[in-house]
JSON list of C-alpha atoms in Angstrom, two decimals:
[
{"chain": "A", "resi": 16, "resn": "UNK", "atom": "CA", "xyz": [-8.68, -21.53, 1.95]},
{"chain": "A", "resi": 17, "resn": "UNK", "atom": "CA", "xyz": [-7.32, -19.69, -1.05]},
{"chain": "A", "resi": 18, "resn": "UNK", "atom": "CA", "xyz": [-8.78, -16.72, -1.86]},
{"chain": "A", "resi": 19, "resn": "UNK", "atom": "CA", "xyz": [-7.81, -13.74, -4.29]},
{"chain": "A", "resi": 20, "resn": "UNK", "atom": "CA", "xyz": [-9.80, -10.70, -3.32]},
{"chain": "A", "resi": 21, "resn": "UNK", "atom": "CA", "xyz": [-8.97, -8.99, -6.91]},
{"chain": "A", "resi": 22, "resn": "UNK", "atom": "CA", "xyz": [-10.74, -11.83, -9.24]},
{"chain": "A", "resi": 23, "resn": "UNK", "atom": "CA", "xyz": [-13.77, -12.02, -7.55]},
{"chain": "A", "resi": 24, "resn": "UNK", "atom": "CA", "xyz": [-15.72, -11.18, -10.66]},
{"chain": "A", "resi": 25, "resn": "UNK", "atom": "CA", "xyz": [-16.78, -7.58, -8.71]},
{"chain": "A", "resi": 26, "resn": "UNK", "atom": "CA", "xyz": [-15.77, -5.09, -11.09]},
{"chain": "A", "resi": 27, "resn": "UNK", "atom": "CA", "xyz": [-15.04, -2.41, -8.59]},
{"chain": "A", "resi": 28, "resn": "UNK", "atom": "CA", "xyz": [-12.63, -4.27, -7.12]},
{"chain": "A", "resi": 29, "resn": "UNK", "atom": "CA", "xyz": [-10.71, -4.64, -9.92]},
{"chain": "A", "resi": 30, "resn": "UNK", "atom": "CA", "xyz": [-11.54, -7.80, -11.74]},
{"chain": "A", "resi": 31, "resn": "UNK", "atom": "CA", "xyz": [-14.52, -9.06, -14.67]},
{"chain": "A", "resi": 32, "resn": "UNK", "atom": "CA", "xyz": [-15.91, -12.55, -14.39]},
{"chain": "A", "resi": 33, "resn": "UNK", "atom": "CA", "xyz": [-13.50, -12.98, -18.13]},
{"chain": "A", "resi": 34, "resn": "UNK", "atom": "CA", "xyz": [-10.64, -12.29, -16.24]},
{"chain": "A", "resi": 35, "resn": "UNK", "atom": "CA", "xyz": [-11.69, -14.24, -13.16]},
{"chain": "A", "resi": 36, "resn": "UNK", "atom": "CA", "xyz": [-12.33, -17.43, -14.79]},
{"chain": "A", "resi": 37, "resn": "UNK", "atom": "CA", "xyz": [-8.71, -16.72, -15.92]},
{"chain": "A", "resi": 38, "resn": "UNK", "atom": "CA", "xyz": [-7.15, -16.24, -13.25]},
{"chain": "A", "resi": 39, "resn": "UNK", "atom": "CA", "xyz": [-9.03, -19.93, -11.71]},
{"chain": "A", "resi": 40, "resn": "UNK", "atom": "CA", "xyz": [-7.66, -21.83, -14.65]},
{"chain": "A", "resi": 41, "resn": "UNK", "atom": "CA", "xyz": [-4.30, -20.74, -13.25]},
{"chain": "A", "resi": 42, "resn": "UNK", "atom": "CA", "xyz": [-5.03, -20.88, -10.51]},
{"chain": "A", "resi": 43, "resn": "UNK", "atom": "CA", "xyz": [-6.03, -24.40, -10.64]},
{"chain": "A", "resi": 44, "resn": "UNK", "atom": "CA", "xyz": [-3.07, -25.75, -12.34]},
{"chain": "A", "resi": 45, "resn": "UNK", "atom": "CA", "xyz": [-0.22, -23.48, -10.13]},
{"chain": "A", "resi": 46, "resn": "UNK", "atom": "CA", "xyz": [-1.51, -25.02, -6.82]},
{"chain": "A", "resi": 47, "resn": "UNK", "atom": "CA", "xyz": [-1.85, -28.19, -6.50]},
{"chain": "A", "resi": 48, "resn": "UNK", "atom": "CA", "xyz": [-2.28, -29.67, -3.61]},
{"chain": "A", "resi": 49, "resn": "UNK", "atom": "CA", "xyz": [1.12, -30.95, -1.62]},
{"chain": "A", "resi": 50, "resn": "UNK", "atom": "CA", "xyz": [2.61, -28.39, -3.84]},
{"chain": "A", "resi": 51, "resn": "UNK", "atom": "CA", "xyz": [4.94, -26.03, -1.22]},
{"chain": "A", "resi": 52, "resn": "UNK", "atom": "CA", "xyz": [3.66, -22.44, -1.67]},
{"chain": "A", "resi": 53, "resn": "UNK", "atom": "CA", "xyz": [6.08, -19.08, -1.16]},
{"chain": "A", "resi": 54, "resn": "UNK", "atom": "CA", "xyz": [4.48, -16.41, 1.22]},
{"chain": "A", "resi": 55, "resn": "UNK", "atom": "CA", "xyz": [4.08, -14.09, 2.74]},
{"chain": "A", "resi": 56, "resn": "UNK", "atom": "CA", "xyz": [2.08, -12.95, 5.88]},
{"chain": "A", "resi": 57, "resn": "UNK", "atom": "CA", "xyz": [0.47, -9.27, 4.84]},
{"chain": "A", "resi": 58, "resn": "UNK", "atom": "CA", "xyz": [-1.29, -9.06, 8.46]},
{"chain": "A", "resi": 59, "resn": "UNK", "atom": "CA", "xyz": [-3.07, -11.32, 12.07]},
{"chain": "A", "resi": 60, "resn": "UNK", "atom": "CA", "xyz": [-6.61, -10.64, 12.78]},
{"chain": "A", "resi": 61, "resn": "UNK", "atom": "CA", "xyz": [-7.08, -12.55, 16.29]},
{"chain": "A", "resi": 62, "resn": "UNK", "atom": "CA", "xyz": [-10.20, -12.03, 16.94]},
{"chain": "A", "resi": 63, "resn": "UNK", "atom": "CA", "xyz": [-11.46, -12.92, 13.25]},
{"chain": "A", "resi": 64, "resn": "UNK", "atom": "CA", "xyz": [-9.03, -16.24, 13.64]},
{"chain": "A", "resi": 65, "resn": "UNK", "atom": "CA", "xyz": [-7.79, -15.07, 10.15]},
{"chain": "A", "resi": 66, "resn": "UNK", "atom": "CA", "xyz": [-4.04, -14.38, 8.88]},
{"chain": "A", "resi": 67, "resn": "UNK", "atom": "CA", "xyz": [-4.05, -13.27, 4.82]},
{"chain": "A", "resi": 68, "resn": "UNK", "atom": "CA", "xyz": [-1.09, -13.65, 3.01]},
{"chain": "A", "resi": 69, "resn": "UNK", "atom": "CA", "xyz": [0.35, -13.19, -0.59]},
{"chain": "A", "resi": 70, "resn": "UNK", "atom": "CA", "xyz": [1.91, -14.73, -3.20]},
{"chain": "A", "resi": 71, "resn": "UNK", "atom": "CA", "xyz": [3.27, -11.61, -5.35]},
{"chain": "A", "resi": 72, "resn": "UNK", "atom": "CA", "xyz": [6.13, -11.85, -5.96]},
{"chain": "A", "resi": 73, "resn": "UNK", "atom": "CA", "xyz": [6.78, -8.32, -5.62]},
{"chain": "A", "resi": 74, "resn": "UNK", "atom": "CA", "xyz": [6.54, -8.52, -1.79]},
{"chain": "A", "resi": 75, "resn": "UNK", "atom": "CA", "xyz": [7.91, -12.17, -1.22]},
{"chain": "A", "resi": 76, "resn": "UNK", "atom": "CA", "xyz": [11.51, -10.18, -2.86]},
{"chain": "A", "resi": 77, "resn": "UNK", "atom": "CA", "xyz": [12.03, -6.89, -0.95]},
{"chain": "A", "resi": 78, "resn": "UNK", "atom": "CA", "xyz": [12.88, -4.98, 2.24]},
{"chain": "A", "resi": 79, "resn": "UNK", "atom": "CA", "xyz": [12.73, -8.07, 4.26]},
{"chain": "A", "resi": 80, "resn": "UNK", "atom": "CA", "xyz": [14.77, -6.19, 6.62]},
{"chain": "A", "resi": 81, "resn": "UNK", "atom": "CA", "xyz": [13.37, -2.80, 7.58]},
{"chain": "A", "resi": 82, "resn": "UNK", "atom": "CA", "xyz": [9.18, -3.23, 6.53]},
{"chain": "A", "resi": 83, "resn": "UNK", "atom": "CA", "xyz": [6.78, -0.82, 6.72]},
{"chain": "A", "resi": 84, "resn": "UNK", "atom": "CA", "xyz": [4.87, -2.72, 10.24]},
{"chain": "A", "resi": 85, "resn": "UNK", "atom": "CA", "xyz": [3.11, -0.07, 12.70]},
{"chain": "A", "resi": 86, "resn": "UNK", "atom": "CA", "xyz": [2.74, 3.97, 11.98]},
{"chain": "A", "resi": 87, "resn": "UNK", "atom": "CA", "xyz": [5.88, 4.48, 14.69]},
{"chain": "A", "resi": 88, "resn": "UNK", "atom": "CA", "xyz": [8.70, 7.49, 13.84]},
{"chain": "A", "resi": 89, "resn": "UNK", "atom": "CA", "xyz": [11.08, 3.68, 12.76]},
{"chain": "A", "resi": 90, "resn": "UNK", "atom": "CA", "xyz": [8.89, 2.14, 10.79]},
{"chain": "A", "resi": 91, "resn": "UNK", "atom": "CA", "xyz": [8.08, 5.55, 8.97]},
{"chain": "A", "resi": 92, "resn": "UNK", "atom": "CA", "xyz": [11.20, 7.25, 7.53]},
{"chain": "A", "resi": 93, "resn": "UNK", "atom": "CA", "xyz": [10.25, 10.53, 5.25]},
{"chain": "A", "resi": 94, "resn": "UNK", "atom": "CA", "xyz": [11.50, 9.82, 1.84]},
{"chain": "A", "resi": 95, "resn": "UNK", "atom": "CA", "xyz": [11.41, 6.18, 2.81]},
{"chain": "A", "resi": 96, "resn": "UNK", "atom": "CA", "xyz": [10.02, 4.14, 0.22]},
{"chain": "A", "resi": 97, "resn": "UNK", "atom": "CA", "xyz": [8.66, 0.51, 0.12]},
{"chain": "A", "resi": 98, "resn": "UNK", "atom": "CA", "xyz": [6.98, -1.53, -1.43]},
{"chain": "A", "resi": 99, "resn": "UNK", "atom": "CA", "xyz": [3.22, -2.36, -0.88]},
{"chain": "A", "resi": 100, "resn": "UNK", "atom": "CA", "xyz": [0.31, -3.89, -2.85]},
{"chain": "A", "resi": 101, "resn": "UNK", "atom": "CA", "xyz": [-3.15, -1.29, -3.61]},
{"chain": "A", "resi": 102, "resn": "UNK", "atom": "CA", "xyz": [-6.22, -2.33, -1.24]},
{"chain": "A", "resi": 103, "resn": "UNK", "atom": "CA", "xyz": [-8.87, 0.38, -3.31]},
{"chain": "A", "resi": 104, "resn": "UNK", "atom": "CA", "xyz": [-9.34, 2.32, -5.95]},
{"chain": "A", "resi": 105, "resn": "UNK", "atom": "CA", "xyz": [-11.21, 5.02, -6.68]},
{"chain": "A", "resi": 106, "resn": "UNK", "atom": "CA", "xyz": [-11.81, 8.46, -8.94]},
{"chain": "A", "resi": 107, "resn": "UNK", "atom": "CA", "xyz": [-10.45, 9.83, -5.77]},
{"chain": "A", "resi": 108, "resn": "UNK", "atom": "CA", "xyz": [-6.71, 8.11, -5.83]},
{"chain": "A", "resi": 109, "resn": "UNK", "atom": "CA", "xyz": [-5.98, 4.82, -4.58]},
{"chain": "A", "resi": 110, "resn": "UNK", "atom": "CA", "xyz": [-4.41, 3.60, -1.19]},
{"chain": "A", "resi": 111, "resn": "UNK", "atom": "CA", "xyz": [-2.05, 1.57, -0.69]},
{"chain": "A", "resi": 112, "resn": "UNK", "atom": "CA", "xyz": [-1.21, -1.17, 2.37]},
{"chain": "A", "resi": 113, "resn": "UNK", "atom": "CA", "xyz": [2.02, -1.82, 3.77]},
{"chain": "A", "resi": 114, "resn": "UNK", "atom": "CA", "xyz": [2.24, -4.78, 6.67]},
{"chain": "A", "resi": 115, "resn": "UNK", "atom": "CA", "xyz": [0.03, -5.40, 9.48]},
{"chain": "A", "resi": 116, "resn": "UNK", "atom": "CA", "xyz": [-1.95, -3.31, 8.02]},
{"chain": "A", "resi": 117, "resn": "UNK", "atom": "CA", "xyz": [-1.21, -0.13, 7.73]},
{"chain": "A", "resi": 118, "resn": "UNK", "atom": "CA", "xyz": [-1.61, 1.86, 4.82]},
{"chain": "A", "resi": 119, "resn": "UNK", "atom": "CA", "xyz": [-1.37, 5.13, 3.70]},
{"chain": "A", "resi": 120, "resn": "UNK", "atom": "CA", "xyz": [-3.42, 7.34, 0.24]},
{"chain": "A", "resi": 121, "resn": "UNK", "atom": "CA", "xyz": [-1.57, 8.22, -2.53]},
{"chain": "A", "resi": 122, "resn": "UNK", "atom": "CA", "xyz": [-4.80, 11.95, -3.39]},
{"chain": "A", "resi": 123, "resn": "UNK", "atom": "CA", "xyz": [-5.19, 11.47, -7.58]},
{"chain": "A", "resi": 124, "resn": "UNK", "atom": "CA", "xyz": [-4.38, 15.44, -7.65]},
{"chain": "A", "resi": 125, "resn": "UNK", "atom": "CA", "xyz": [-0.99, 14.05, -6.99]},
{"chain": "A", "resi": 126, "resn": "UNK", "atom": "CA", "xyz": [-1.16, 10.75, -9.56]},
{"chain": "A", "resi": 127, "resn": "UNK", "atom": "CA", "xyz": [-2.14, 13.63, -12.56]},
{"chain": "A", "resi": 128, "resn": "UNK", "atom": "CA", "xyz": [0.89, 16.32, -11.42]},
{"chain": "A", "resi": 129, "resn": "UNK", "atom": "CA", "xyz": [3.68, 13.23, -10.79]},
{"chain": "A", "resi": 130, "resn": "UNK", "atom": "CA", "xyz": [2.13, 10.47, -13.42]},
{"chain": "A", "resi": 131, "resn": "UNK", "atom": "CA", "xyz": [0.22, 11.90, -15.76]},
{"chain": "A", "resi": 132, "resn": "UNK", "atom": "CA", "xyz": [-3.44, 8.78, -14.59]},
{"chain": "A", "resi": 133, "resn": "UNK", "atom": "CA", "xyz": [-6.01, 11.49, -14.70]},
{"chain": "A", "resi": 134, "resn": "UNK", "atom": "CA", "xyz": [-8.62, 8.34, -13.60]},
{"chain": "A", "resi": 135, "resn": "UNK", "atom": "CA", "xyz": [-7.37, 6.26, -11.19]},
{"chain": "A", "resi": 136, "resn": "UNK", "atom": "CA", "xyz": [-8.93, 3.04, -12.05]},
{"chain": "A", "resi": 137, "resn": "UNK", "atom": "CA", "xyz": [-8.21, 2.98, -15.30]},
{"chain": "A", "resi": 138, "resn": "UNK", "atom": "CA", "xyz": [-4.31, 2.21, -14.81]},
{"chain": "A", "resi": 139, "resn": "UNK", "atom": "CA", "xyz": [-4.65, 0.35, -11.15]},
{"chain": "A", "resi": 140, "resn": "UNK", "atom": "CA", "xyz": [-7.03, -2.62, -9.59]},
{"chain": "A", "resi": 141, "resn": "UNK", "atom": "CA", "xyz": [-6.68, -3.69, -6.56]},
{"chain": "A", "resi": 142, "resn": "UNK", "atom": "CA", "xyz": [-3.58, -5.99, -6.05]},
{"chain": "A", "resi": 143, "resn": "UNK", "atom": "CA", "xyz": [-1.62, -4.38, -8.27]},
{"chain": "A", "resi": 144, "resn": "UNK", "atom": "CA", "xyz": [2.08, -4.80, -6.32]},
{"chain": "A", "resi": 145, "resn": "UNK", "atom": "CA", "xyz": [3.11, -0.77, -5.59]},
{"chain": "A", "resi": 146, "resn": "UNK", "atom": "CA", "xyz": [5.92, 0.64, -4.83]},
{"chain": "A", "resi": 147, "resn": "UNK", "atom": "CA", "xyz": [5.10, 3.80, -2.94]},
{"chain": "A", "resi": 148, "resn": "UNK", "atom": "CA", "xyz": [7.61, 6.99, -0.63]},
{"chain": "A", "resi": 149, "resn": "UNK", "atom": "CA", "xyz": [6.65, 8.45, 2.63]},
{"chain": "A", "resi": 150, "resn": "UNK", "atom": "CA", "xyz": [5.58, 12.13, 2.55]},
{"chain": "A", "resi": 151, "resn": "UNK", "atom": "CA", "xyz": [5.10, 12.51, 5.40]},
{"chain": "A", "resi": 152, "resn": "UNK", "atom": "CA", "xyz": [2.10, 11.74, 8.99]},
{"chain": "A", "resi": 153, "resn": "UNK", "atom": "CA", "xyz": [-0.85, 13.13, 10.71]},
{"chain": "A", "resi": 154, "resn": "UNK", "atom": "CA", "xyz": [-2.21, 12.53, 13.89]},
{"chain": "A", "resi": 155, "resn": "UNK", "atom": "CA", "xyz": [-5.79, 12.82, 13.11]},
{"chain": "A", "resi": 156, "resn": "UNK", "atom": "CA", "xyz": [-8.66, 12.58, 15.84]},
{"chain": "A", "resi": 157, "resn": "UNK", "atom": "CA", "xyz": [-11.01, 9.99, 15.26]},
{"chain": "A", "resi": 158, "resn": "UNK", "atom": "CA", "xyz": [-14.73, 12.21, 14.84]},
{"chain": "A", "resi": 159, "resn": "UNK", "atom": "CA", "xyz": [-16.88, 9.18, 15.95]},
{"chain": "A", "resi": 160, "resn": "UNK", "atom": "CA", "xyz": [-14.94, 7.68, 19.25]},
{"chain": "A", "resi": 161, "resn": "UNK", "atom": "CA", "xyz": [-13.93, 9.27, 22.83]},
{"chain": "A", "resi": 162, "resn": "UNK", "atom": "CA", "xyz": [-10.28, 10.95, 21.90]},
{"chain": "A", "resi": 163, "resn": "UNK", "atom": "CA", "xyz": [-8.81, 8.53, 20.17]},
{"chain": "A", "resi": 164, "resn": "UNK", "atom": "CA", "xyz": [-6.24, 9.07, 18.08]},
{"chain": "A", "resi": 165, "resn": "UNK", "atom": "CA", "xyz": [-5.30, 7.06, 14.42]},
{"chain": "A", "resi": 166, "resn": "UNK", "atom": "CA", "xyz": [-2.41, 7.71, 11.96]},
{"chain": "A", "resi": 167, "resn": "UNK", "atom": "CA", "xyz": [-2.71, 8.87, 8.08]},
{"chain": "A", "resi": 168, "resn": "UNK", "atom": "CA", "xyz": [0.61, 8.42, 5.41]},
{"chain": "A", "resi": 169, "resn": "UNK", "atom": "CA", "xyz": [0.13, 10.72, 2.20]},
{"chain": "A", "resi": 170, "resn": "UNK", "atom": "CA", "xyz": [2.52, 8.60, 0.03]},
{"chain": "A", "resi": 171, "resn": "UNK", "atom": "CA", "xyz": [3.31, 9.36, -3.89]},
{"chain": "A", "resi": 172, "resn": "UNK", "atom": "CA", "xyz": [4.38, 6.57, -6.01]},
{"chain": "A", "resi": 173, "resn": "UNK", "atom": "CA", "xyz": [6.85, 8.72, -7.81]},
{"chain": "A", "resi": 174, "resn": "UNK", "atom": "CA", "xyz": [9.39, 6.43, -5.88]},
{"chain": "A", "resi": 175, "resn": "UNK", "atom": "CA", "xyz": [13.05, 8.72, -8.44]},
{"chain": "A", "resi": 176, "resn": "UNK", "atom": "CA", "xyz": [13.76, 11.88, -7.32]},
{"chain": "A", "resi": 177, "resn": "UNK", "atom": "CA", "xyz": [14.59, 14.25, -9.83]},
{"chain": "A", "resi": 178, "resn": "UNK", "atom": "CA", "xyz": [17.86, 16.38, -8.98]},
{"chain": "A", "resi": 179, "resn": "UNK", "atom": "CA", "xyz": [15.86, 19.34, -8.40]},
{"chain": "A", "resi": 180, "resn": "UNK", "atom": "CA", "xyz": [13.96, 18.06, -5.52]},
{"chain": "A", "resi": 181, "resn": "UNK", "atom": "CA", "xyz": [16.97, 15.89, -4.59]},
{"chain": "A", "resi": 182, "resn": "UNK", "atom": "CA", "xyz": [18.37, 19.30, -3.75]},
{"chain": "A", "resi": 183, "resn": "UNK", "atom": "CA", "xyz": [15.51, 21.06, -2.59]},
{"chain": "A", "resi": 184, "resn": "UNK", "atom": "CA", "xyz": [14.48, 17.90, 0.38]},
{"chain": "A", "resi": 185, "resn": "UNK", "atom": "CA", "xyz": [19.84, 17.93, 1.01]},
{"chain": "A", "resi": 186, "resn": "UNK", "atom": "CA", "xyz": [18.66, 22.04, 2.45]},
{"chain": "A", "resi": 187, "resn": "UNK", "atom": "CA", "xyz": [15.68, 21.30, 3.91]},
{"chain": "A", "resi": 188, "resn": "UNK", "atom": "CA", "xyz": [17.10, 18.11, 5.92]},
{"chain": "A", "resi": 189, "resn": "UNK", "atom": "CA", "xyz": [20.35, 20.87, 6.74]},
{"chain": "A", "resi": 190, "resn": "UNK", "atom": "CA", "xyz": [17.78, 23.32, 7.80]},
{"chain": "A", "resi": 191, "resn": "UNK", "atom": "CA", "xyz": [16.73, 21.31, 9.69]},
{"chain": "A", "resi": 192, "resn": "UNK", "atom": "CA", "xyz": [19.36, 19.90, 11.50]},
{"chain": "A", "resi": 193, "resn": "UNK", "atom": "CA", "xyz": [21.01, 23.23, 12.40]},
{"chain": "A", "resi": 194, "resn": "UNK", "atom": "CA", "xyz": [18.04, 24.68, 13.32]},
{"chain": "A", "resi": 195, "resn": "UNK", "atom": "CA", "xyz": [17.97, 22.00, 16.72]},
{"chain": "A", "resi": 196, "resn": "UNK", "atom": "CA", "xyz": [21.19, 23.07, 17.48]}
]
């Protein structure tokens, strides 16, 4: 069963009825029974017995050797740039989802300051493939659950650092390494 979240005809989901009809025609021409299709698995949910796949070219060709797949220090190196896709777009920012349902947030304020995007809903759609830079990772406590934790990733869609930002980042790295001695 082939399902495209971005073209379901829901304006809040990033598509509209006209776009949905267009995508339907393209999908019927491109994906015929018996054709081979290159895909990559984004996440597997054994409880609901679902496997979410993508055929997006950007996600098929990027950082396969070391993708972000879990909330561990090995995967979450600060400053790292990785490919993902937008799973939520609203007036407060965008949510970027990586493999294995790992996701992070880019607030609207950061989009405005770094990229000049005033309203993310006008510039981005659900399903768009993006490159995101990891700025920080916070461990938070669930309010509803008994002592459970979750991780919150702080991201930026500005993946190229300016020379001034590079020198500040290098100085911070040097300071942190000298503190540990």
